[in-house]
Short mmCIF file of C-alpha atoms and ligand atoms in Angstrom, two decimals:
data_model
loop_
_atom_site.label_atom_id
_atom_site.label_comp_id
_atom_site.label_asym_id
_atom_site.label_seq_id
_atom_site.Cartn_x
_atom_site.Cartn_y
_atom_site.Cartn_z
CA UNK A 4 19.75 79.33 151.66
CA UNK A 5 20.78 76.93 148.97
CA UNK A 6 23.15 74.64 151.03
CA UNK A 7 23.82 71.51 149.14
CA UNK A 8 22.17 72.76 145.99
CA UNK A 9 24.89 74.93 144.61
CA UNK A 10 26.51 73.83 141.40
CA UNK A 11 30.16 73.35 142.28
CA UNK A 12 31.59 73.02 138.73
CA UNK A 13 33.86 75.59 137.13
CA UNK A 14 31.44 75.60 134.16
CA UNK A 15 28.70 76.97 136.30
CA UNK A 16 30.96 79.89 137.38
CA UNK A 17 31.84 80.49 133.71
CA UNK A 18 28.14 80.52 132.76
CA UNK A 19 27.47 83.14 135.44
CA UNK A 20 30.33 85.27 134.06
CA UNK A 21 28.87 85.01 130.53
CA UNK A 22 25.54 86.38 131.68
CA UNK A 23 27.13 89.16 133.80
CA UNK A 24 26.24 92.55 132.24
CA UNK A 25 28.97 94.26 134.32
CA UNK A 26 31.75 91.81 133.19
CA UNK A 27 33.28 94.38 130.72
CA UNK A 28 34.55 96.62 133.59
CA UNK A 29 36.98 94.00 134.57
CA UNK A 30 39.38 94.84 131.70
CA UNK A 31 39.51 98.42 132.87
CA UNK A 32 41.44 97.39 136.04
CA UNK A 33 45.05 96.33 136.47
CA UNK A 34 44.66 92.71 137.63
CA UNK A 35 47.70 90.45 137.89
CA UNK A 36 47.63 87.34 135.73
CA UNK A 37 46.60 84.30 137.76
CA UNK A 38 46.20 86.29 140.96
CA UNK A 39 42.97 86.70 142.69
CA UNK A 40 42.34 90.03 144.55
CA UNK A 41 39.89 89.67 147.48
CA UNK A 42 40.95 92.75 149.37
CA UNK A 43 39.16 95.44 147.52
CA UNK A 44 37.39 96.45 150.78
CA UNK A 45 40.70 97.55 152.18
CA UNK A 46 42.37 99.04 149.15
CA UNK A 47 40.56 98.91 145.76
CA UNK A 48 42.62 98.11 142.72
CA UNK A 49 43.83 100.70 140.30
CA UNK A 50 41.86 101.27 137.08
CA UNK A 51 42.92 102.87 133.79
CA UNK A 52 40.34 105.62 134.23
CA UNK A 53 41.67 106.58 137.60
CA UNK A 54 45.15 106.63 136.19
CA UNK A 55 43.83 108.85 133.33
CA UNK A 56 42.16 111.39 135.54
CA UNK A 57 45.30 111.61 137.63
CA UNK A 58 47.41 112.09 134.48
CA UNK A 59 44.98 114.93 133.45
CA UNK A 60 45.64 116.70 136.81
CA UNK A 61 49.36 116.37 136.26
CA UNK A 62 49.05 117.73 132.69
CA UNK A 63 47.04 120.66 133.86
CA UNK A 64 49.77 121.45 136.35
CA UNK A 65 52.38 121.12 133.73
CA UNK A 66 50.60 123.13 131.12
CA UNK A 67 48.86 125.84 133.13
CA UNK A 68 50.69 126.30 136.38
CA UNK A 69 48.54 128.53 138.66
CA UNK A 70 45.93 128.85 135.95
CA UNK A 71 44.99 125.20 136.57
CA UNK A 72 42.60 126.47 139.16
CA UNK A 73 40.29 127.72 136.43
CA UNK A 74 41.60 126.30 133.23
CA UNK A 75 42.24 122.77 131.76
CA UNK A 76 39.85 119.81 131.29
CA UNK A 77 39.07 119.59 134.98
CA UNK A 78 39.78 123.01 136.69
CA UNK A 79 40.78 122.68 140.41
CA UNK A 80 38.66 125.48 141.98
CA UNK A 81 35.44 123.51 142.00
CA UNK A 82 37.10 120.02 141.75
CA UNK A 83 35.81 119.03 145.18
CA UNK A 84 32.30 120.14 144.41
CA UNK A 85 32.31 118.31 141.08
CA UNK A 86 33.36 115.07 142.86
CA UNK A 87 30.64 115.70 145.52
CA UNK A 88 28.02 115.84 142.74
CA UNK A 89 29.39 112.57 141.31
CA UNK A 90 29.27 110.83 144.73
CA UNK A 91 25.84 112.14 145.59
CA UNK A 92 23.93 109.31 143.76
CA UNK A 93 25.97 106.81 145.66
CA UNK A 94 24.72 108.03 149.05
CA UNK A 95 21.18 109.16 148.06
CA UNK A 96 21.67 112.94 148.45
CA UNK A 97 21.59 116.03 146.34
CA UNK A 98 24.81 117.36 144.90
CA UNK A 99 25.01 120.33 147.30
CA UNK A 100 24.87 117.97 150.29
CA UNK A 101 28.17 116.19 149.35
CA UNK A 102 31.75 117.19 149.11
CA UNK A 103 35.14 115.51 148.55
CA UNK A 104 37.44 116.51 151.35
CA UNK A 105 39.73 115.38 154.13
CA UNK A 106 40.06 111.85 155.41
CA UNK A 107 37.43 109.87 157.19
CA UNK A 108 39.02 110.54 160.59
CA UNK A 109 39.45 114.24 159.96
CA UNK A 110 35.87 114.42 158.70
CA UNK A 111 34.74 112.84 161.92
CA UNK A 112 36.53 115.51 163.79
CA UNK A 113 34.92 118.16 161.63
CA UNK A 114 31.41 116.90 162.01
CA UNK A 115 31.76 116.09 165.66
CA UNK A 116 33.02 119.61 166.13
CA UNK A 117 29.96 120.83 164.36
CA UNK A 118 27.13 118.56 165.68
CA UNK A 119 28.36 117.65 169.13
CA UNK A 120 27.02 120.34 171.45
CA UNK A 121 26.83 119.06 175.02
CA UNK A 122 24.31 120.85 177.15
CA UNK A 123 23.68 120.18 180.84
CA UNK A 124 23.07 116.42 181.28
CA UNK A 125 22.68 115.93 177.57
CA UNK A 126 26.39 115.38 176.95
CA UNK A 127 27.09 111.77 175.93
CA UNK A 128 28.08 110.27 172.52
CA UNK A 129 26.80 106.90 171.40
CA UNK A 130 29.05 104.68 169.35
CA UNK A 131 29.54 100.93 169.52
CA UNK A 132 32.24 98.46 170.78
CA UNK A 133 32.71 96.82 167.32
CA UNK A 134 33.51 99.98 165.31
CA UNK A 135 36.81 100.94 163.77
CA UNK A 136 39.35 102.31 166.32
CA UNK A 137 40.04 105.67 164.53
CA UNK A 138 36.28 106.61 164.81
CA UNK A 139 36.60 105.97 168.65
CA UNK A 140 39.90 107.84 168.91
CA UNK A 141 38.31 110.85 167.23
CA UNK A 142 35.34 110.87 169.43
CA UNK A 143 37.40 110.55 172.62
CA UNK A 144 39.54 113.43 171.66
CA UNK A 145 36.43 115.54 170.87
CA UNK A 146 35.09 114.83 174.34
CA UNK A 147 38.43 115.80 175.86
CA UNK A 148 38.34 119.10 173.95
CA UNK A 149 35.11 119.82 175.78
CA UNK A 150 36.81 118.94 179.12
CA UNK A 151 34.87 115.75 179.42
CA UNK A 152 36.02 112.25 180.39
CA UNK A 153 35.59 109.77 177.52
CA UNK A 154 35.16 106.83 179.95
CA UNK A 155 32.13 108.46 181.23
CA UNK A 156 30.74 110.20 178.23
CA UNK A 157 31.44 107.85 175.32
CA UNK A 158 28.87 104.99 175.25
CA UNK A 159 30.19 101.97 173.27
CA UNK A 160 26.95 99.84 172.85
CA UNK A 161 28.05 96.30 173.30
CA UNK A 162 27.56 93.36 170.90
CA UNK A 163 25.65 90.38 172.12
CA UNK A 164 27.64 87.88 170.07
CA UNK A 165 31.00 89.61 169.61
CA UNK A 166 30.36 90.10 165.85
CA UNK A 167 27.16 91.92 165.31
CA UNK A 168 25.07 94.76 166.73
CA UNK A 169 21.32 94.62 167.53
CA UNK A 170 19.39 97.79 166.39
CA UNK A 171 17.25 97.48 169.45
CA UNK A 172 20.32 97.95 171.79
CA UNK A 173 21.53 100.93 169.76
CA UNK A 174 18.16 102.62 169.91
CA UNK A 175 17.83 101.82 173.61
CA UNK A 176 21.12 103.73 174.17
CA UNK A 177 19.68 106.97 172.60
CA UNK A 178 18.56 108.38 175.89
CA UNK A 179 17.93 111.99 176.94
CA UNK A 180 21.61 112.11 178.07
CA UNK A 181 22.82 111.68 174.46
CA UNK A 182 23.95 114.67 172.33
CA UNK A 183 25.41 112.73 169.32
CA UNK A 184 25.28 109.23 167.68
CA UNK A 185 27.92 108.00 165.23
CA UNK A 186 27.58 104.53 163.88
CA UNK A 187 29.07 102.43 161.05
CA UNK A 188 26.92 101.38 157.99
CA UNK A 189 28.63 98.11 157.62
CA UNK A 190 30.83 96.62 160.46
CA UNK A 191 34.38 96.37 159.15
CA UNK A 192 35.01 92.81 160.61
CA UNK A 193 31.69 90.92 160.34
CA UNK A 194 30.26 92.77 157.36
CA UNK A 195 26.90 93.32 159.13
CA UNK A 196 24.83 96.02 157.49
CA UNK A 197 22.87 98.08 159.95
CA UNK A 198 19.39 99.36 159.40
CA UNK A 199 20.26 103.06 158.84
CA UNK A 200 16.72 104.07 157.92
CA UNK A 201 15.42 102.73 161.29
CA UNK A 202 18.38 104.17 163.35
CA UNK A 203 18.00 107.54 161.73
CA UNK A 204 14.33 107.86 162.42
CA UNK A 205 14.86 106.75 166.07
CA UNK A 206 17.51 109.48 166.49
CA UNK A 207 15.19 112.02 164.82
CA UNK A 208 12.35 111.18 167.22
CA UNK A 209 14.62 111.86 170.09
CA UNK A 210 16.11 114.98 168.58
CA UNK A 211 19.71 113.57 168.60
CA UNK A 212 21.90 114.24 165.62
CA UNK A 213 23.10 111.01 163.96
CA UNK A 214 25.91 110.39 161.64
CA UNK A 215 27.10 107.30 159.81
CA UNK A 216 30.54 106.13 158.75
CA UNK A 217 30.08 104.61 155.32
CA UNK A 218 33.61 103.41 154.81
CA UNK A 219 32.53 99.82 154.31
CA UNK A 220 29.38 100.55 152.19
CA UNK A 221 30.13 103.38 149.84
CA UNK A 222 30.40 102.01 146.32
CA UNK A 223 29.09 98.58 147.48
CA UNK A 224 25.54 99.39 148.60
CA UNK A 225 23.03 102.03 147.71
CA UNK A 226 22.11 104.53 150.40
CA UNK A 227 19.23 106.93 150.82
CA UNK A 228 20.72 109.53 153.25
CA UNK A 229 18.27 112.27 152.32
CA UNK A 230 15.26 110.00 152.55
CA UNK A 231 16.40 108.62 155.92
CA UNK A 232 16.97 112.14 157.04
CA UNK A 233 20.40 111.38 158.53
CA UNK A 234 22.21 114.43 159.82
CA UNK A 235 25.69 113.68 158.40
CA UNK A 236 27.92 110.89 157.02
CA UNK A 237 31.53 110.39 156.23
CA UNK A 238 33.45 107.79 154.12
CA UNK A 239 36.80 107.03 152.48
CA UNK A 240 37.32 106.58 148.75
CA UNK A 241 40.13 104.10 148.60
CA UNK A 242 38.03 100.94 149.55
CA UNK A 243 35.22 100.03 147.13
CA UNK A 244 35.58 103.27 145.25
CA UNK A 245 39.13 102.54 144.04
CA UNK A 246 40.53 105.94 144.22
CA UNK A 247 44.02 105.03 145.49
CA UNK A 248 45.82 104.76 148.75
CA UNK A 249 44.94 107.75 151.14
CA UNK A 250 42.69 109.37 148.45
CA UNK A 251 40.59 112.27 149.52
CA UNK A 252 37.47 111.26 151.50
CA UNK A 253 33.85 112.36 151.28
CA UNK A 254 31.19 113.76 153.55
CA UNK A 255 27.39 114.51 153.61
CA UNK A 256 25.60 117.13 155.51
CA UNK A 257 21.83 117.28 155.43
CA UNK A 258 20.54 120.51 153.87
CA UNK A 259 18.56 121.12 157.13
CA UNK A 260 21.96 122.20 158.48
CA UNK A 261 23.15 124.40 155.73
CA UNK A 262 22.82 127.59 157.93
CA UNK A 263 25.23 126.13 160.56
CA UNK A 264 28.74 127.36 160.86
CA UNK A 265 31.11 124.39 160.63
CA UNK A 266 32.99 123.50 163.88
CA UNK A 267 36.38 123.72 162.14
CA UNK A 268 36.61 126.57 159.55
CA UNK A 269 39.15 127.45 156.93
CA UNK A 270 39.32 129.49 153.81
CA UNK A 271 38.10 126.70 151.38
CA UNK A 272 34.95 126.58 153.33
CA UNK A 273 34.06 130.04 151.97
CA UNK A 274 31.29 130.80 149.73
CA UNK A 275 33.20 130.61 146.34
CA UNK A 276 32.21 133.99 144.99
CA UNK A 277 33.81 135.90 147.91
CA UNK A 278 36.69 133.56 148.87
CA UNK A 279 39.32 135.66 147.04
CA UNK A 280 38.09 138.85 148.63
CA UNK A 281 40.30 137.45 151.56
CA UNK A 282 38.13 139.17 154.23
CA UNK A 283 38.89 138.13 157.79
CA UNK A 284 35.22 137.62 158.35
CA UNK A 285 34.39 134.11 156.92
CA UNK A 286 31.22 133.83 154.81
CA UNK A 287 30.67 130.02 154.67
CA UNK A 288 29.44 128.30 151.61
CA UNK A 289 25.78 127.57 151.83
CA UNK A 290 26.20 123.82 151.32
CA UNK A 291 28.32 120.90 152.22
CA UNK A 292 31.27 122.74 150.65
CA UNK A 293 31.46 124.84 153.96
CA UNK A 294 32.99 121.79 155.66
CA UNK A 295 36.26 122.05 153.65
CA UNK A 296 39.02 123.53 155.50
CA UNK A 297 42.26 124.19 153.35
CA UNK A 298 43.22 123.82 149.77
CA UNK A 299 41.96 120.66 148.23
CA UNK A 300 44.51 117.82 147.72
CA UNK A 301 44.07 117.69 143.89
CA UNK A 302 46.54 114.92 143.23
CA UNK A 303 44.92 112.68 145.85
CA UNK A 304 41.39 113.57 144.63
CA UNK A 305 42.14 113.11 140.82
CA UNK A 306 41.92 109.35 140.55
CA UNK A 307 38.45 109.50 142.12
CA UNK A 308 37.12 111.40 139.13
CA UNK A 309 37.91 108.66 136.68
CA UNK A 310 36.75 105.98 139.16
CA UNK A 311 33.43 107.76 139.67
CA UNK A 312 32.70 107.70 135.99
CA UNK A 313 32.69 103.94 136.17
CA UNK A 314 30.23 103.99 138.99
CA UNK A 315 27.97 106.26 137.05
CA UNK A 316 27.93 103.84 134.11
CA UNK A 317 27.68 100.68 136.18
CA UNK A 318 24.96 102.08 138.50
CA UNK A 319 25.07 101.23 142.20
CA UNK A 320 21.84 99.15 142.04
CA UNK A 321 23.36 96.75 139.60
CA UNK A 322 26.62 96.66 141.42
CA UNK A 323 24.86 95.78 144.72
CA UNK A 324 22.81 93.04 142.91
CA UNK A 325 25.90 91.42 141.60
CA UNK A 326 27.81 91.82 144.80
CA UNK A 327 24.96 89.94 146.73
CA UNK A 328 25.14 87.09 144.16
CA UNK A 329 29.04 86.90 144.46
CA UNK A 330 28.99 86.81 148.25
CA UNK A 331 26.09 84.35 148.27
CA UNK A 332 27.94 82.10 145.76
CA UNK A 333 31.08 82.35 147.88
CA UNK A 334 29.18 81.33 151.06
CA UNK A 335 27.45 78.43 149.30
CA UNK A 336 30.86 77.15 148.00
CA UNK A 337 32.37 77.53 151.53
CA UNK A 338 29.60 75.42 152.85
CA UNK A 339 29.64 72.74 150.32
CA UNK A 340 33.35 72.50 149.48
CA UNK A 341 35.04 73.33 152.84
CA UNK A 342 32.64 71.60 155.25
CA UNK A 343 34.28 69.90 158.18
CA UNK A 344 37.42 72.00 157.89
CA UNK A 345 36.73 74.30 160.76
CA UNK A 346 35.20 77.29 158.95
CA UNK A 347 32.20 79.31 160.05
CA UNK A 348 30.57 82.23 158.29
CA UNK A 349 30.70 85.21 160.63
CA UNK A 350 28.62 87.65 158.57
CA UNK A 351 24.83 87.79 158.74
CA UNK A 352 23.13 85.49 156.13
CA UNK A 353 20.21 87.64 155.04
CA UNK A 354 20.81 89.90 152.11
CA UNK A 355 19.41 92.99 153.78
CA UNK A 356 21.87 92.63 156.69
CA UNK A 357 25.02 91.82 154.58
CA UNK A 358 27.65 94.22 153.32
CA UNK A 359 30.16 93.59 150.44
CA UNK A 360 32.43 91.08 152.03
CA UNK A 361 32.29 87.62 153.52
CA UNK A 362 33.58 87.13 157.05
CA UNK A 363 35.13 83.63 157.23
CA UNK A 364 35.96 82.59 160.77
CA UNK A 365 38.64 79.96 161.43
CA UNK A 366 41.07 79.41 164.46
CA UNK A 367 43.97 79.29 162.02
CA UNK A 368 42.97 82.41 160.21
CA UNK A 369 46.50 84.10 160.39
CA UNK A 370 48.29 81.21 158.88
CA UNK A 371 45.55 80.44 156.35
CA UNK A 372 45.87 84.01 155.00
CA UNK A 373 49.63 83.64 154.63
CA UNK A 374 49.11 80.36 152.67
CA UNK A 375 46.45 82.09 150.54
CA UNK A 376 48.95 84.86 149.63
CA UNK A 377 51.53 82.22 148.67
CA UNK A 378 48.76 80.76 146.34
CA UNK A 379 48.22 84.10 144.65
CA UNK A 380 45.09 85.01 146.46
CA UNK A 381 45.00 88.31 148.39
CA UNK A 382 42.79 88.03 151.41
CA UNK A 383 42.58 90.35 154.44
CA UNK A 384 43.12 89.16 158.07
CA UNK A 385 41.42 90.78 161.04
CA UNK A 386 42.54 89.64 164.48
CA UNK A 387 41.91 87.31 166.09
CA UNK A 388 40.27 84.84 163.73
CA UNK A 389 38.67 86.56 160.72
CA UNK A 390 39.58 86.18 157.04
CA UNK A 391 37.80 88.85 155.11
CA UNK A 392 37.02 88.13 151.46
CA UNK A 393 35.61 90.78 149.17
CA UNK A 394 34.61 89.84 145.75
CA UNK A 395 34.20 93.32 144.00
CA UNK A 396 31.40 93.70 141.39
CA UNK A 397 33.48 95.80 139.06
CA UNK A 398 36.43 93.50 138.79
CA UNK A 399 35.87 90.04 140.43
CA UNK A 400 34.42 87.26 138.32
CA UNK A 401 32.51 84.22 139.51
CA UNK A 402 35.28 82.07 138.23
CA UNK A 403 37.73 84.04 140.55
CA UNK A 404 35.45 83.09 143.46
CA UNK A 405 35.39 79.42 142.37
CA UNK A 406 39.19 79.37 141.85
CA UNK A 407 39.78 80.98 145.23
CA UNK A 408 37.68 78.44 147.03
CA UNK A 409 39.45 75.52 145.26
CA UNK A 410 42.88 76.98 146.27
CA UNK A 411 41.70 77.29 149.81
CA UNK A 412 40.44 73.71 149.77
CA UNK A 413 43.88 72.49 148.70
CA UNK A 414 45.56 74.57 151.40
CA UNK A 415 43.26 72.87 154.04
CA UNK A 416 43.60 69.36 152.65
CA UNK A 417 47.37 69.52 152.49
CA UNK A 418 47.47 71.50 155.76
CA UNK A 419 49.87 73.98 153.90
CA UNK A 420 49.12 76.64 156.63
CA UNK A 421 51.12 74.67 159.20
CA UNK A 422 54.35 75.86 157.47
CA UNK A 423 53.77 79.40 158.59
CA UNK A 424 54.32 81.36 161.75
CA UNK A 425 51.21 82.26 163.82
CA UNK A 426 51.91 85.99 163.75
CA UNK A 427 50.17 88.79 161.92
CA UNK A 428 51.99 91.19 159.63
CA UNK A 429 52.43 94.90 160.45
CA UNK A 430 49.67 95.88 158.07
CA UNK A 431 46.97 93.22 158.42
C1 LIG B 25 38.89 102.48 156.59
C2 LIG B 25 38.14 103.08 157.76
C3 LIG B 25 38.57 104.27 158.30
C4 LIG B 25 39.89 104.91 157.90
O1 LIG B 25 40.01 106.24 158.12
P1 LIG B 25 41.11 107.16 157.46
O2 LIG B 25 40.92 108.51 158.13
O3 LIG B 25 40.82 107.12 156.06
O4 LIG B 25 42.45 106.49 157.78
C5 LIG B 25 37.89 104.85 159.37
N1 LIG B 25 36.77 104.23 159.80
C6 LIG B 25 36.33 103.09 159.24
C7 LIG B 25 35.06 102.58 159.76
C8 LIG B 25 36.94 102.50 158.27
O5 LIG B 25 36.51 101.38 157.64
#
């Protein structure tokens, strides 16, 4: 690591921006003048292209009514499949293995209902103690639906340091009593990136289906789900993919499983050619489309279409490369500009173990976040002591990172945070 060697001048940041081949995407987003948005890992910013594709969906409704299902610039009948094909390169899968549908949590329900088949003593589910609560709530209720007690049957693999997970521990938990594994790609608090290739192959060797929650890696990091031979994955599209609040989510099902009947069925999981025969015997689609349930939420899916065009042009490999440079630069500036001010870096340092955000730890994290907001920086607080900062490759500049650290430095020097109450907001 380059502690002490980073160039801390604004000119250096400007020079990095001039060399940045992705810099032109910034003008496609609605950024507020003078404000620095570091919360794109919670809710990505709106882009002109996402706005455009939503407008197209509204125009189709206005101009075609019911015929919008088959007419207009982007007909609705195969909208989810089209989005699936556009998301496939981001997860390293083929188009048929990916579909836009549901929300992350409902998709966990769908895939747990499909892949969790307790039999005899093989009845436990492996998750971890640091994952997002909604994932745990979904697994707990799936266990209850099978008449099992989550306290006994849900294994939450502990963290050794309270921030990260050790792949050794996760693999050790994959015993012959385990019927399903669900793990995050990137931990939402610390930003640790797990070794999904290794975890997938360990699960395969033990014949345990494994799925990943990619909420904090989709759009930030390349994936190779087919190559890793993972069984399934879920993700949301409103974080790094910038598709808007509550936008329709995505899922991946490995083609090995295309003959399975989904755990939760509905008419939009039908094979398209026969869906409108309206037979009471379901003929499921022979691809990931089978995991849809009801009518696609077109208006919540539409912004994703425009947004994904940008990802196709920018390419995920280049986005990841820039993201690693942005987060490295941010960590270097924290170490050189904010030393002795009580900050610690809570994310792993190595590139191959880091997601798209920096986890800054400070005892005064709540109040520092409030002071940052009043200094036109939008951070993200996670209890009890984490400030998440996510510079986004498509729209954050190196100069933004530089400016943000300078504002933070002034906040700390002037102890501005002492003016605020030590209490988190309702959404934090
Ligand atoms: C953001 C996030 C969710 C959100 O789930 P929704 O169903 O979209 O509300 C779930 N899991 C993880 C790990 C997340 O980061």
